[in-house]
Amino acid sequence: MKGTRARRTWRALGPRMDEDTLDHALGEQTLAEQTWAVEVQRREIVEALKAQGEANLRAQEEARAQFRSLAQKRASELFNEIFEGMDFDPRKRV
């Protein structure tokens, strides 16, 4: 038996508990603590991946918006180049 936790567990389980049983109980407690720690880490990783995925989606949406803006600007420039010098008014009907 080692440490304060062992003494507390010994007191909680009572003096009729032998050392092997106490060590087994402490081992199960340690296993439960480790299992919980792994679960906490798993949840943190899942949350981090969700946040990263959301950030990636926002970045993709922003890139698409920039591309659309540039494409519209370039289309307008090409239109102006093509019809430059022509007497063309899109509001007039032929």
PDB file of C-alpha atoms in Angstrom:
ATOM      1  CA  MET A   1       0.000   0.000   0.000  1.00  0.00           C
ATOM      2  CA  LYS A   2       1.251   3.427  -0.892  1.00  0.00           C
ATOM      3  CA  GLY A   3       0.062   6.954  -0.381  1.00  0.00           C
ATOM      4  CA  THR A   4      -2.871   8.803   1.013  1.00  0.00           C
ATOM      5  CA  ARG A   5      -5.344   7.330  -1.443  1.00  0.00           C
ATOM      6  CA  ALA A   6      -4.485   3.835  -0.297  1.00  0.00           C
ATOM      7  CA  ARG A   7      -5.028   4.800   3.336  1.00  0.00           C
ATOM      8  CA  ARG A   8      -8.355   6.456   2.535  1.00  0.00           C
ATOM      9  CA  THR A   9      -9.480   3.446   0.548  1.00  0.00           C
ATOM     10  CA  TRP A  10      -8.372   1.150   3.369  1.00  0.00           C
ATOM     11  CA  ARG A  11     -10.434   3.170   5.840  1.00  0.00           C
ATOM     12  CA  ALA A  12     -13.443   3.257   3.521  1.00  0.00           C
ATOM     13  CA  LEU A  13     -13.363  -0.479   2.863  1.00  0.00           C
ATOM     14  CA  GLY A  14     -12.673  -1.392   6.449  1.00  0.00           C
ATOM     15  CA  PRO A  15      -9.945  -3.344   8.238  1.00  0.00           C
ATOM     16  CA  ARG A  16     -11.328  -6.731   7.158  1.00  0.00           C
ATOM     17  CA  MET A  17     -10.040  -6.025   3.647  1.00  0.00           C
ATOM     18  CA  ASP A  18      -6.691  -7.682   2.948  1.00  0.00           C
ATOM     19  CA  GLU A  19      -3.904  -5.953   1.031  1.00  0.00           C
ATOM     20  CA  ASP A  20      -4.428  -7.908  -2.197  1.00  0.00           C
ATOM     21  CA  THR A  21      -8.080  -6.931  -2.346  1.00  0.00           C
ATOM     22  CA  LEU A  22      -7.181  -3.334  -1.560  1.00  0.00           C
ATOM     23  CA  ASP A  23      -4.532  -3.271  -4.284  1.00  0.00           C
ATOM     24  CA  HIS A  24      -7.093  -4.725  -6.705  1.00  0.00           C
ATOM     25  CA  ALA A  25      -9.622  -2.026  -5.736  1.00  0.00           C
ATOM     26  CA  LEU A  26      -6.984   0.662  -6.216  1.00  0.00           C
ATOM     27  CA  GLY A  27      -6.073  -0.834  -9.579  1.00  0.00           C
ATOM     28  CA  GLU A  28      -9.700  -0.675 -10.692  1.00  0.00           C
ATOM     29  CA  GLN A  29      -9.917   2.905  -9.480  1.00  0.00           C
ATOM     30  CA  THR A  30      -6.763   3.766 -11.410  1.00  0.00           C
ATOM     31  CA  LEU A  31      -8.152   2.032 -14.503  1.00  0.00           C
ATOM     32  CA  ALA A  32     -11.376   4.031 -14.172  1.00  0.00           C
ATOM     33  CA  GLU A  33      -9.359   7.246 -13.850  1.00  0.00           C
ATOM     34  CA  GLN A  34      -7.318   6.355 -16.927  1.00  0.00           C
ATOM     35  CA  THR A  35     -10.460   5.456 -18.861  1.00  0.00           C
ATOM     36  CA  TRP A  36     -12.008   8.782 -17.914  1.00  0.00           C
ATOM     37  CA  ALA A  37      -8.842  10.658 -18.905  1.00  0.00           C
ATOM     38  CA  VAL A  38      -8.894   8.947 -22.306  1.00  0.00           C
ATOM     39  CA  GLU A  39     -12.574   9.845 -22.736  1.00  0.00           C
ATOM     40  CA  VAL A  40     -11.859  13.480 -21.861  1.00  0.00           C
ATOM     41  CA  GLN A  41      -9.007  13.553 -24.386  1.00  0.00           C
ATOM     42  CA  ARG A  42     -11.249  11.968 -27.026  1.00  0.00           C
ATOM     43  CA  ARG A  43     -13.906  14.625 -26.454  1.00  0.00           C
ATOM     44  CA  GLU A  44     -11.303  17.400 -26.691  1.00  0.00           C
ATOM     45  CA  ILE A  45     -10.009  15.961 -29.966  1.00  0.00           C
ATOM     46  CA  VAL A  46     -13.539  15.692 -31.378  1.00  0.00           C
ATOM     47  CA  GLU A  47     -14.263  19.309 -30.425  1.00  0.00           C
ATOM     48  CA  ALA A  48     -10.974  20.465 -31.964  1.00  0.00           C
ATOM     49  CA  LEU A  49     -11.741  18.589 -35.192  1.00  0.00           C
ATOM     50  CA  LYS A  50     -15.232  20.092 -35.322  1.00  0.00           C
ATOM     51  CA  ALA A  51     -13.792  23.581 -34.869  1.00  0.00           C
ATOM     52  CA  GLN A  52     -11.168  22.919 -37.530  1.00  0.00           C
ATOM     53  CA  GLY A  53     -13.825  21.601 -39.920  1.00  0.00           C
ATOM     54  CA  GLU A  54     -15.987  24.667 -39.357  1.00  0.00           C
ATOM     55  CA  ALA A  55     -12.989  26.933 -39.955  1.00  0.00           C
ATOM     56  CA  ASN A  56     -12.228  25.054 -43.185  1.00  0.00           C
ATOM     57  CA  LEU A  57     -15.826  25.463 -44.361  1.00  0.00           C
ATOM     58  CA  ARG A  58     -15.735  29.194 -43.630  1.00  0.00           C
ATOM     59  CA  ALA A  59     -12.446  29.510 -45.534  1.00  0.00           C
ATOM     60  CA  GLN A  60     -13.908  27.622 -48.518  1.00  0.00           C
ATOM     61  CA  GLU A  61     -17.000  29.833 -48.556  1.00  0.00           C
ATOM     62  CA  GLU A  62     -14.826  32.946 -48.407  1.00  0.00           C
ATOM     63  CA  ALA A  63     -12.634  31.654 -51.249  1.00  0.00           C
ATOM     64  CA  ARG A  64     -15.725  30.937 -53.373  1.00  0.00           C
ATOM     65  CA  ALA A  65     -17.066  34.435 -52.722  1.00  0.00           C
ATOM     66  CA  GLN A  66     -13.726  35.977 -53.709  1.00  0.00           C
ATOM     67  CA  PHE A  67     -13.605  33.839 -56.850  1.00  0.00           C
ATOM     68  CA  ARG A  68     -17.145  34.892 -57.836  1.00  0.00           C
ATOM     69  CA  SER A  69     -16.243  38.531 -57.267  1.00  0.00           C
ATOM     70  CA  LEU A  70     -13.086  38.255 -59.372  1.00  0.00           C
ATOM     71  CA  ALA A  71     -14.936  36.350 -62.103  1.00  0.00           C
ATOM     72  CA  GLN A  72     -17.657  39.002 -62.269  1.00  0.00           C
ATOM     73  CA  LYS A  73     -15.053  41.764 -62.377  1.00  0.00           C
ATOM     74  CA  ARG A  74     -13.125  40.019 -65.158  1.00  0.00           C
ATOM     75  CA  ALA A  75     -16.322  39.369 -67.122  1.00  0.00           C
ATOM     76  CA  SER A  76     -17.179  43.055 -66.865  1.00  0.00           C
ATOM     77  CA  GLU A  77     -13.677  44.004 -68.051  1.00  0.00           C
ATOM     78  CA  LEU A  78     -13.920  41.615 -71.015  1.00  0.00           C
ATOM     79  CA  PHE A  79     -17.346  42.963 -71.924  1.00  0.00           C
ATOM     80  CA  ASN A  80     -15.977  46.499 -71.868  1.00  0.00           C
ATOM     81  CA  GLU A  81     -12.952  45.495 -73.999  1.00  0.00           C
ATOM     82  CA  ILE A  82     -15.123  43.757 -76.578  1.00  0.00           C
ATOM     83  CA  PHE A  83     -17.622  46.547 -76.948  1.00  0.00           C
ATOM     84  CA  GLU A  84     -15.192  49.444 -76.480  1.00  0.00           C
ATOM     85  CA  GLY A  85     -15.418  51.893 -79.339  1.00  0.00           C
ATOM     86  CA  MET A  86     -18.729  50.515 -80.522  1.00  0.00           C
ATOM     87  CA  ASP A  87     -21.847  52.553 -80.286  1.00  0.00           C
ATOM     88  CA  PHE A  88     -23.582  49.991 -78.157  1.00  0.00           C
ATOM     89  CA  ASP A  89     -26.164  50.700 -75.530  1.00  0.00           C
ATOM     90  CA  PRO A  90     -27.670  47.569 -73.996  1.00  0.00           C
ATOM     91  CA  ARG A  91     -30.753  49.565 -73.020  1.00  0.00           C
ATOM     92  CA  LYS A  92     -31.646  50.228 -76.644  1.00  0.00           C
ATOM     93  CA  ARG A  93     -33.605  47.659 -78.555  1.00  0.00           C
ATOM     94  CA  VAL A  94     -32.778  46.796 -82.112  1.00  0.00           C
TER      95      VAL A  94
END
